[in-house]
Coordinates of C-alpha atoms in Angstrom, one line a residue:
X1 CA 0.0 0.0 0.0
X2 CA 3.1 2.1 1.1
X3 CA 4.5 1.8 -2.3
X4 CA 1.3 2.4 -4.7
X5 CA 0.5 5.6 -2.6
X6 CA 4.0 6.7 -3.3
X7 CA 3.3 6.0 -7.2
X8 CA 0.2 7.9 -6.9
X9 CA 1.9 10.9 -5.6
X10 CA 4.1 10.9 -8.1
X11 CA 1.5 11.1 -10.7
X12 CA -0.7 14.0 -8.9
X13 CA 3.0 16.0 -8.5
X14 CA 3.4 15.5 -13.1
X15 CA -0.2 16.4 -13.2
X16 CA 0.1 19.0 -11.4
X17 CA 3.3 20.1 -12.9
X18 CA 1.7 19.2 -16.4
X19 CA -1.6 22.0 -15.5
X20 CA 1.3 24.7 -14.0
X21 CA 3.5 24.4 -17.7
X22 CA -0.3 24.5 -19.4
X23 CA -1.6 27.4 -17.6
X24 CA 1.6 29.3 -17.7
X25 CA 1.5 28.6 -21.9
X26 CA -1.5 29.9 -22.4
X27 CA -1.2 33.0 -20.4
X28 CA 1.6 33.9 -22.2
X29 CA -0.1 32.9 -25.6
X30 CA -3.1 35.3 -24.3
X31 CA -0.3 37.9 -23.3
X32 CA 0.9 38.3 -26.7
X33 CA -2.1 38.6 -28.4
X34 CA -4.0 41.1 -25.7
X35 CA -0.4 42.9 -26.4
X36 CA -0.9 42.7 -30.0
X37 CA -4.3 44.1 -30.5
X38 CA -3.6 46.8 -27.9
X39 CA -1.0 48.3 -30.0
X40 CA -3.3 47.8 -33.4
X41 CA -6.0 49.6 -31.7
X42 CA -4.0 52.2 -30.4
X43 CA -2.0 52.2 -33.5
X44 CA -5.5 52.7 -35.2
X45 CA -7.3 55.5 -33.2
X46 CA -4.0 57.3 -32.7
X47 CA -3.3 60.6 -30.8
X48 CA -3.5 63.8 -32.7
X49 CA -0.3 65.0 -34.3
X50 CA 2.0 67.1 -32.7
X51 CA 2.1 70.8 -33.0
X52 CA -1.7 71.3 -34.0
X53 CA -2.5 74.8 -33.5
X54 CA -5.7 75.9 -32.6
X55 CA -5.6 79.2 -34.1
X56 CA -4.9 77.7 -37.2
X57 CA -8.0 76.0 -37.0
X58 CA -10.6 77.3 -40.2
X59 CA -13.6 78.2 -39.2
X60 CA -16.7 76.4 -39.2
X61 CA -18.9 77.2 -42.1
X62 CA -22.4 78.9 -41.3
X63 CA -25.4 76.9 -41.4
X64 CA -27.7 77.7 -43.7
X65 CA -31.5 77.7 -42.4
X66 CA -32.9 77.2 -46.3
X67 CA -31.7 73.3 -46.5
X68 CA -32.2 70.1 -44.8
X69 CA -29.6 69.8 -42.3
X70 CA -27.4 66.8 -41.4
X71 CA -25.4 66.6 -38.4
X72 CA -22.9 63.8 -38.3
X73 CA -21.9 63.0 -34.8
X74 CA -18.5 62.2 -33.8
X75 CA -16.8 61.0 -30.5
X76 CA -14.0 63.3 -29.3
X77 CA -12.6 59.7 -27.8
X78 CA -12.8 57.6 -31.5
X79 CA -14.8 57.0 -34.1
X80 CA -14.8 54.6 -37.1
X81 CA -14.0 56.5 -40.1
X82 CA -16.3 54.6 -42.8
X83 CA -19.2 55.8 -40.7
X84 CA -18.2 59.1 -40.4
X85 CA -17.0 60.1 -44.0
X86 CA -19.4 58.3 -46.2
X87 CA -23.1 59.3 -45.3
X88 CA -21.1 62.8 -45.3
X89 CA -20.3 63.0 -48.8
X90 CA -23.5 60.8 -49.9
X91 CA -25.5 63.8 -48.1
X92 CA -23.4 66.6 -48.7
X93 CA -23.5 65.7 -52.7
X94 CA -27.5 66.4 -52.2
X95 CA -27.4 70.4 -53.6
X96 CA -30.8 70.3 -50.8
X97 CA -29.1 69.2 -48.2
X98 CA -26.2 70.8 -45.7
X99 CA -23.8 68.7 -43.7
X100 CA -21.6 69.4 -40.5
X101 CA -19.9 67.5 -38.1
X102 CA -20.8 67.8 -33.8
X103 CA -19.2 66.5 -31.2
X104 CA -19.0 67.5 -27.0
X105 CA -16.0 69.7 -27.9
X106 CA -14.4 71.5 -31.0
X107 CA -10.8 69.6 -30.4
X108 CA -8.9 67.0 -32.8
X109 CA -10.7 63.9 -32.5
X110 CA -9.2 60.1 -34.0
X111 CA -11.1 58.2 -36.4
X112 CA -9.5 54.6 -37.1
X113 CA -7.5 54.1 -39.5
X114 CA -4.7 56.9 -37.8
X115 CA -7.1 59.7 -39.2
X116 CA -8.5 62.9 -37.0
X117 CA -10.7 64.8 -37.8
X118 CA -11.8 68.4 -36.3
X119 CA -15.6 68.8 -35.7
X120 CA -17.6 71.6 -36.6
X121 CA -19.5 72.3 -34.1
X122 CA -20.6 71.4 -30.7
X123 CA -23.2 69.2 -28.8
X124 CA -23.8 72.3 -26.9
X125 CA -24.6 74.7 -29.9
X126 CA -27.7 72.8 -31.4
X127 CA -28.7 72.4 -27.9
X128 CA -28.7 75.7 -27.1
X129 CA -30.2 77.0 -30.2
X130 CA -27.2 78.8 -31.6
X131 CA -27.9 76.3 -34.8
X132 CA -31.0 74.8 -36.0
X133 CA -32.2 71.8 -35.2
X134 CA -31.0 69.1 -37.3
X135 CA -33.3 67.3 -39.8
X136 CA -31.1 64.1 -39.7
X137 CA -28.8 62.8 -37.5
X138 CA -26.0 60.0 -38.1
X139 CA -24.5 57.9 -35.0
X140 CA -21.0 56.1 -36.0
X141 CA -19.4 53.2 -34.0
X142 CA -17.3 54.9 -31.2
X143 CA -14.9 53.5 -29.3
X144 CA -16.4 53.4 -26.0
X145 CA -20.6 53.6 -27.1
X146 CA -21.8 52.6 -23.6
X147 CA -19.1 54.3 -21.1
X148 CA -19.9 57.1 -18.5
X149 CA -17.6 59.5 -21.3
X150 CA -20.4 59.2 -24.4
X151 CA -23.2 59.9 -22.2
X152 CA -23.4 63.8 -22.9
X153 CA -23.8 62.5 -26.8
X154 CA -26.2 59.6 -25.5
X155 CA -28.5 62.3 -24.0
X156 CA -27.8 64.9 -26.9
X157 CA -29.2 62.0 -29.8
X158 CA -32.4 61.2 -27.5
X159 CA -32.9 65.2 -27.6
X160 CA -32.5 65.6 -31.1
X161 CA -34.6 62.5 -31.8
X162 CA -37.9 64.2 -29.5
X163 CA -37.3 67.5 -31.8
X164 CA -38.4 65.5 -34.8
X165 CA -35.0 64.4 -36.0
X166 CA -34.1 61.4 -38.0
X167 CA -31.4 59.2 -36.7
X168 CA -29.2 57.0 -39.0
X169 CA -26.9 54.5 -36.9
X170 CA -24.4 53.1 -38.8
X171 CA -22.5 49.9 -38.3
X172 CA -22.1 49.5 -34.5
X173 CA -23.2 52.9 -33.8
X174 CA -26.6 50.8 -32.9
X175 CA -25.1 49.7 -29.6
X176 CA -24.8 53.4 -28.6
X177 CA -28.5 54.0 -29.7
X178 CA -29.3 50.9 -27.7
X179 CA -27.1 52.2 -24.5
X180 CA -29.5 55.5 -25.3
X181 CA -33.1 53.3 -24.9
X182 CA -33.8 54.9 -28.2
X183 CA -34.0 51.3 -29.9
X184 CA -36.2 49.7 -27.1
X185 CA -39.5 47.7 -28.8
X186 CA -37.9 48.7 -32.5
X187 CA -36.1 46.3 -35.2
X188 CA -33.0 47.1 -35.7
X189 CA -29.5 45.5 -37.5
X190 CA -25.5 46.4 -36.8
X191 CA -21.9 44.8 -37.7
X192 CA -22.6 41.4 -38.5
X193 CA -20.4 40.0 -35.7
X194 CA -21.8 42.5 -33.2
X195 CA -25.6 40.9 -33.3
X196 CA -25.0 38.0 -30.7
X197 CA -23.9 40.2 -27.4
X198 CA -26.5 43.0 -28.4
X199 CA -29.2 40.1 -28.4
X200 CA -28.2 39.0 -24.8
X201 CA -27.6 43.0 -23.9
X202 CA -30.3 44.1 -25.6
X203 CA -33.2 41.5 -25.7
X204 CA -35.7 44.7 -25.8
X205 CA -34.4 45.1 -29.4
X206 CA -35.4 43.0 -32.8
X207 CA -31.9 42.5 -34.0
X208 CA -32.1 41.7 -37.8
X209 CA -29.4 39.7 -39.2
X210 CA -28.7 39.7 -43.6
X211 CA -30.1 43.3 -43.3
X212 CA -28.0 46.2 -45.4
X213 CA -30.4 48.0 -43.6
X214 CA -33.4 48.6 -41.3
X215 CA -36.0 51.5 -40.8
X216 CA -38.4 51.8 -38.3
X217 CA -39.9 54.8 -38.2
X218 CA -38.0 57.9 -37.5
X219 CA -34.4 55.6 -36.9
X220 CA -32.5 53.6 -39.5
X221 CA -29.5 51.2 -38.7
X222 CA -27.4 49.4 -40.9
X223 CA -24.9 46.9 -40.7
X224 CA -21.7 47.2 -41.0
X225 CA -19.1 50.2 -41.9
X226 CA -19.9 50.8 -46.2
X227 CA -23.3 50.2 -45.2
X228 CA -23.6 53.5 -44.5
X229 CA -23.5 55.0 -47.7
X230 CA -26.7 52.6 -48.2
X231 CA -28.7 54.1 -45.8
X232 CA -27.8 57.6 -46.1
X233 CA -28.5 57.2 -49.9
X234 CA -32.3 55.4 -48.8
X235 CA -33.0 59.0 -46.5
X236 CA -31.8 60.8 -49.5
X237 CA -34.5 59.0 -51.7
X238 CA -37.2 59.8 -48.6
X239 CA -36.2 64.0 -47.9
X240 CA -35.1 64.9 -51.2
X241 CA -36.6 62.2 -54.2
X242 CA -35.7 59.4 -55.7
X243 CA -34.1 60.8 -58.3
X244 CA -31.7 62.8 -56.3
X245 CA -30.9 59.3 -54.6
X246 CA -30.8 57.8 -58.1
X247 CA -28.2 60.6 -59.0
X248 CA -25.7 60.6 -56.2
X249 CA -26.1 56.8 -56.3
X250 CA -25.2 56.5 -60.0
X251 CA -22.0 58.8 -58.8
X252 CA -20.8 56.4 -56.4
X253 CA -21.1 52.9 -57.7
X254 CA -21.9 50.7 -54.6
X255 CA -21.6 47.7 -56.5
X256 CA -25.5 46.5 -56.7
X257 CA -27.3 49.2 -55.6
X258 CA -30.4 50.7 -57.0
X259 CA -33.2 53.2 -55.2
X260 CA -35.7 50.3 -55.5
X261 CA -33.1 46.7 -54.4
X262 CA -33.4 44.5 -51.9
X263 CA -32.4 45.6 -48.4
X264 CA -31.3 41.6 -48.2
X265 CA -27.9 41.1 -47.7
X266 CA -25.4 37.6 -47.0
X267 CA -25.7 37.1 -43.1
X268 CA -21.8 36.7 -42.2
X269 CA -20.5 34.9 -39.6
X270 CA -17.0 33.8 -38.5
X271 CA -15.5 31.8 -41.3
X272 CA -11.4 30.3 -41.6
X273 CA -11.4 33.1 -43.9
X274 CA -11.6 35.3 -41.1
X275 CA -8.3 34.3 -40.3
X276 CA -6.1 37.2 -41.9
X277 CA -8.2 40.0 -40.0
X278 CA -7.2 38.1 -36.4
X279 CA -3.7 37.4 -37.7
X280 CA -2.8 41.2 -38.9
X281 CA -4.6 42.4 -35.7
X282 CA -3.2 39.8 -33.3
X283 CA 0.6 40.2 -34.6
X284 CA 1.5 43.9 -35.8
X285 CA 4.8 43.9 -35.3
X286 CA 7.2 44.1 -37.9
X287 CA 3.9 45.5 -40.5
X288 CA 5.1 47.9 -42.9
X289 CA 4.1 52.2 -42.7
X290 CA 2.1 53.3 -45.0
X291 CA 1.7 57.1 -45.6
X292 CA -1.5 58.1 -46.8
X293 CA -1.1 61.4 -48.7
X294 CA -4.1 63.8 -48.1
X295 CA -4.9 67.2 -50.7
X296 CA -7.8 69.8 -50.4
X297 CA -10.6 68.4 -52.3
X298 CA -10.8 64.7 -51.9
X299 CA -13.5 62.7 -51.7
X300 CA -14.8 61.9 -48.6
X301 CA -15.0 58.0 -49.7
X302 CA -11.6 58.0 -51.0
X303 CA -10.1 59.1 -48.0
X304 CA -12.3 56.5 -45.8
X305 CA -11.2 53.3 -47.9
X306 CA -7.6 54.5 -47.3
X307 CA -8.0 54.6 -43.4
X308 CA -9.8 51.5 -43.1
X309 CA -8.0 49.8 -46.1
X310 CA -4.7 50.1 -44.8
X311 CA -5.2 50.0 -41.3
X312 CA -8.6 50.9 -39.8
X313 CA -10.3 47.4 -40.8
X314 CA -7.2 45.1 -42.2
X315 CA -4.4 46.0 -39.5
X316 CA -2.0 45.4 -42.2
X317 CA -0.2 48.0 -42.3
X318 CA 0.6 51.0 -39.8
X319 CA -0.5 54.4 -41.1
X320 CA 0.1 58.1 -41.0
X321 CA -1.9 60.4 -43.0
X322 CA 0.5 63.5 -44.3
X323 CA -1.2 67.3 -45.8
X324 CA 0.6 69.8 -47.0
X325 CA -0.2 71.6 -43.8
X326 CA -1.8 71.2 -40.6
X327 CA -5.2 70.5 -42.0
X328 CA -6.9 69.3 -45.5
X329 CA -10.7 70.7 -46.4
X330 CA -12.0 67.6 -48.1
X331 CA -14.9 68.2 -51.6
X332 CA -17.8 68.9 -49.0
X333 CA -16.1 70.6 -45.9
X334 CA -14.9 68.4 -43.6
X335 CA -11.5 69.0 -41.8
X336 CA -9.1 66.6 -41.3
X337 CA -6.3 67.3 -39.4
X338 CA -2.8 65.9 -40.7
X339 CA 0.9 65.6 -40.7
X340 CA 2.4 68.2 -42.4
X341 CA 4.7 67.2 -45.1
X342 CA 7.7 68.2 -43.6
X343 CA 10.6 66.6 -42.0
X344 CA 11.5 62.8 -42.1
X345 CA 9.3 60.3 -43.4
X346 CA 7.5 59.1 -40.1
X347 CA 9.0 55.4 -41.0
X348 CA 6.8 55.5 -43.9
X349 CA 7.9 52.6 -46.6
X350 CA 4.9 53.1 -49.3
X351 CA 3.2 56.5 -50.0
X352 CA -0.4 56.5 -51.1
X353 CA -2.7 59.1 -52.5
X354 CA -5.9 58.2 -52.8
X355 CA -8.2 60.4 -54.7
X356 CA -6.3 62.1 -57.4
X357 CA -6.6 61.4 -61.0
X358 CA -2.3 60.8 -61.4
X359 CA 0.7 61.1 -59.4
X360 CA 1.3 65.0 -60.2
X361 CA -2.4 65.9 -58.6
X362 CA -0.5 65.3 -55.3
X363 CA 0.6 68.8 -55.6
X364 CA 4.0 70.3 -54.8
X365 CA 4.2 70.1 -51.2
X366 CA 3.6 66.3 -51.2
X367 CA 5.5 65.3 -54.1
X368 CA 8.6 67.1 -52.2
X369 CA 8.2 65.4 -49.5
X370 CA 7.8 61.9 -51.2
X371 CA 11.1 62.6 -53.0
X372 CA 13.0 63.8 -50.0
X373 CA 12.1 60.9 -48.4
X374 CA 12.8 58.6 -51.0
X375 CA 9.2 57.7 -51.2
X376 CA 7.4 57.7 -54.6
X377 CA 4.1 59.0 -55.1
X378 CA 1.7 55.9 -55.7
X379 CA -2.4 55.7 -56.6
X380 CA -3.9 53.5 -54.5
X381 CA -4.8 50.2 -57.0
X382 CA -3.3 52.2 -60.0
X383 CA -6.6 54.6 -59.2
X384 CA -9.8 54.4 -59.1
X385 CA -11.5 53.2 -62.5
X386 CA -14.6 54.6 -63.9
X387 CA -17.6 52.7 -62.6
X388 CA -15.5 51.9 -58.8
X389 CA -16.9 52.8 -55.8
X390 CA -13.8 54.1 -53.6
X391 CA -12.9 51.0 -52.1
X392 CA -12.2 49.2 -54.9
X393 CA -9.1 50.5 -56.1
X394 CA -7.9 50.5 -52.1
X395 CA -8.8 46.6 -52.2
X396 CA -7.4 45.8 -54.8
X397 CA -3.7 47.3 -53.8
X398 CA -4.0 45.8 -50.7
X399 CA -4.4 42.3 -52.4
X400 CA -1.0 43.3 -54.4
X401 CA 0.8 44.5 -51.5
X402 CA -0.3 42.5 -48.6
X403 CA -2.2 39.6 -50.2
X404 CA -5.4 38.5 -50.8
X405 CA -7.0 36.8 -47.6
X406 CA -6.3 39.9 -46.2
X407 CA -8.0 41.6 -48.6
X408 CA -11.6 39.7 -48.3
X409 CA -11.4 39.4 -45.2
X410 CA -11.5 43.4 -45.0
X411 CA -14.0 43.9 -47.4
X412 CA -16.0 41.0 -45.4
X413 CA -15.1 43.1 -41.8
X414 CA -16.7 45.9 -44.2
X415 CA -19.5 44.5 -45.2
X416 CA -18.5 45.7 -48.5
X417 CA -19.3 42.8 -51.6
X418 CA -16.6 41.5 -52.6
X419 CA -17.7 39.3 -55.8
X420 CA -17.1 41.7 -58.7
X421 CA -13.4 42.2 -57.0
X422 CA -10.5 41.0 -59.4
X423 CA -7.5 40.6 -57.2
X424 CA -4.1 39.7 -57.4
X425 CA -1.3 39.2 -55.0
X426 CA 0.0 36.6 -52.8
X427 CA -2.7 34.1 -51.0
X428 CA -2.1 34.7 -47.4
X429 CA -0.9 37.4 -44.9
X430 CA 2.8 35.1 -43.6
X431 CA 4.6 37.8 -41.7
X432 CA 1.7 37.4 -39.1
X433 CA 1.5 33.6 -39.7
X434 CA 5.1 33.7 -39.0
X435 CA 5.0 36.2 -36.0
X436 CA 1.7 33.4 -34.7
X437 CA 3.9 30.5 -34.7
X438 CA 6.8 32.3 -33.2
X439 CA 4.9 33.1 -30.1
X440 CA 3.1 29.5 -29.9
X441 CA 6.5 28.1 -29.7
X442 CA 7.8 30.6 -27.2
X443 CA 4.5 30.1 -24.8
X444 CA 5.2 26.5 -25.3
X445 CA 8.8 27.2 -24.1
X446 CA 7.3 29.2 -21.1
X447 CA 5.0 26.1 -20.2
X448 CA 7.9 23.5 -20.5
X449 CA 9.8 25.8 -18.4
X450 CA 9.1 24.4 -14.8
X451 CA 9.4 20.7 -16.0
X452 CA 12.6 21.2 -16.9
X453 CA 13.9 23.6 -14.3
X454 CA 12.5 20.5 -12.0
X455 CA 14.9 18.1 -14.0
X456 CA 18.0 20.2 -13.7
X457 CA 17.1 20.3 -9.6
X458 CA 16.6 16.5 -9.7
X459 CA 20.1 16.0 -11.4
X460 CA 22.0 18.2 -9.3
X461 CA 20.8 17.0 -6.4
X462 CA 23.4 15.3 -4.1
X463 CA 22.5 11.4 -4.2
X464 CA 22.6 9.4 -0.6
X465 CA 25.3 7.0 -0.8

């Protein structure tokens, strides 16, 4: 009996030693990877340059009282750029309509992808009556939709919603409508992947899934990030006709829409193809810069797919976003604030310019600063083709230069179809497949660690002659 119990403890003391290696493995694993995604999401909603100066801030332009008036809310703390930029332009190209951007304070505020941009105006001003009350209101994905810091824009959306406004809540801006109580007993839809934990948070809601869109009465969500410019494009149809919606629509080639399609869309969920997204945003070390080159007039769109393209959604590359000064005024209005192009290169490899018809319509300042930096001036996918909505072109480099699973999986994270796409490149993302395996075989070193610091003691301990 003595001798089995002594072979029993030996086999609870490997067991135990076994669990120890295993838990110490995958809290190193899990260390990595809440490391890695950290720095991609801090990489994406990045601080505001240095040396921004207020006073050299343009001033807001007057609102108009003869239009219908659109008020795009942003989060001084983050929002995602896709939601912000697009229903902009799609409303601002409406010659009835007048666009401008509110948050709690006029200060630089992030929007993913390493782009800021500086609101308009003020929660406080349309509250107060110092501008009229918006006809529409849109509500992006923000960082932080249900913490005690959006609650002043929680409030301010209810507000504008009992004054008669629309509301538009794009992508997983519906979670900070749902934080509001605004969606209680309506249907509503968001980011595909966001559905299942706003069903158990939310169970007062009718979550729709395969939705581009919903309406129920005066509030409209969508699903994910392009979907957007589908929604703003259906309240263009309802305030201003249908064949103002028909018109900006025809401009902007979402690839399928018409004024009268289906709101039906494929209802995503995780897939292996999925893969590349948690790779790039998992491992972002050792991912290339990429400069995106901003100049006074782009499109709003353009400059969206190049935030989200390169970084924003994909994670495959880090970004900076270079002006010719301290700010760019994009076609409508809207101020982003950026690098200016002087000094060093930021650690940029590749320099993009999305928007411009060839290299030489990135102006003088940009195309100096390319050359002194040994950078060339590059169109994102060659440029965007007649007949391509924005993201195309951005897709399609991306394939080239990163490689294709990253690609889909980025157009999938933006529910953006992907079917008519014609892209080349390498098959998979392998510096982050690499960097994966690297840091499953260290964790695995961690967790074989006491085992074998337990055979060196056994060895060099004295035997009993």
């Amino acid at each position: 009996m003595a001798e089995l119990s002594s072979g029993g403890r030996r086999v609870l003391r490997r067991i135990g030693w076994a669990l120890l290696g295993t838990v110490l493995a995958a809290v190193t694993l899990a260390g990595i990877v809440l490391a890695g995604v950290s720095a991609s999401m801090a990489g994406s909603f990045a601080a505001a340059p240095r040396g921004t100066d207020p006073r050299a801030w343009p001033a807001a332009r007057p609102v108009p009282d003869d239009r219908i008036t659109v008020a795009v809310a942003v989060s001084n703390e983050g929002s995602v750029a896709t939601d912000v930029l697009a229903p902009y332009q799609v409303f601002a190209e409406s010659r009835h309509m007048f666009v401008y951007t509110v948050a709690a304070e006029r200060r630089v505020s992030p929007l993913s992808g390493g782009a800021h941009v500086l609101p308009d105006h003020t929660l406080a001003e349309v509250a107060d009556g110092s501008l009229p009350e918006p006809d529409v209101v849109v509500v992006p994905a923000v960082t932080d939709p249900t913490g005690a810091g959006e609650e002043r824009l929680r409030r301010w959306i209810v507000e504008r919603y009992r004054e008669g406004a629309r509301i538009l809540g794009v992508c997983a801006g519906s979670e900070l409508l749902a934080a509001s109580g605004l969606l209680d007993g309506r249907d509503a839809t968001s980011f595909w992947s966001n559905i299942d934990s706003l069903e158990r948070d939310y169970p007062q809601v009718g979550w729709e899934r395969g939705r581009r869109y919903v309406e129920d009465g005066r509030v409209t969500t969508t699903a994910g990030v392009t979907s957007g410019t589908v929604g703003a494009l259906r309240l263009v149809e309802e305030l201003a006709g249908e064949a103002e919606a028909t018109r900006i629509g025809t401009g902007l080639s979402y690839p399928g829409w018409t004024p009268d399609g289906p709101t039906s869309i494929p209802a995503n969920h995780l897939a292996p193809g999925d893969l590349p997204y948690a790779l790039n945003a998992a491992f972002p070390w050792l991912r290339p810069t990429t400069a995106i080159g901003l100049v006074d007039g782009v499109e709003e769109i353009d400059a969206a797919a190049a935030f989200e393209g390169y970084g924003g959604v994909s994670f495959a590359a880090r970004t900076v976003v270079v002006g010719a000064g301290d700010t760019v005024t994009t076609r409508h209005g809207l101020v982003l604030v950026t690098r200016p192009a002087e000094g060093g290169a930021h650690g940029a490899d590749r320099f993009v310019v999305p928007g411009v018809k060839n290299a030489s319509g990135a102006g003088r300042a940009l195309g100096g600063w390319a050359r002194r930096n040994g950078l060339t001036v590059e169109l994102p996918g060659g440029g965007r083709r007649s007949g391509e909505f924005g993201f195309d072109p951005v897709l399609r480099d991306l394939a080239e230069h990163s490689d294709r699973g990253t690609a889909l999986a980025t157009a999938k994270f933006c529910e953006y179809p992907s079917a008519h796409l014609e892209l080349t490149g390498a098959p998979w993302p392998w510096r982050p497949t690499l960097l994966a395996a690297a840091a499953f075989l260290a964790s695995a070193g961690v967790g074989l660690a006491p085992t074998a610091v337990r055979h060196m003691v056994r060895r060099r301990r004295p035997t009993t002659p």
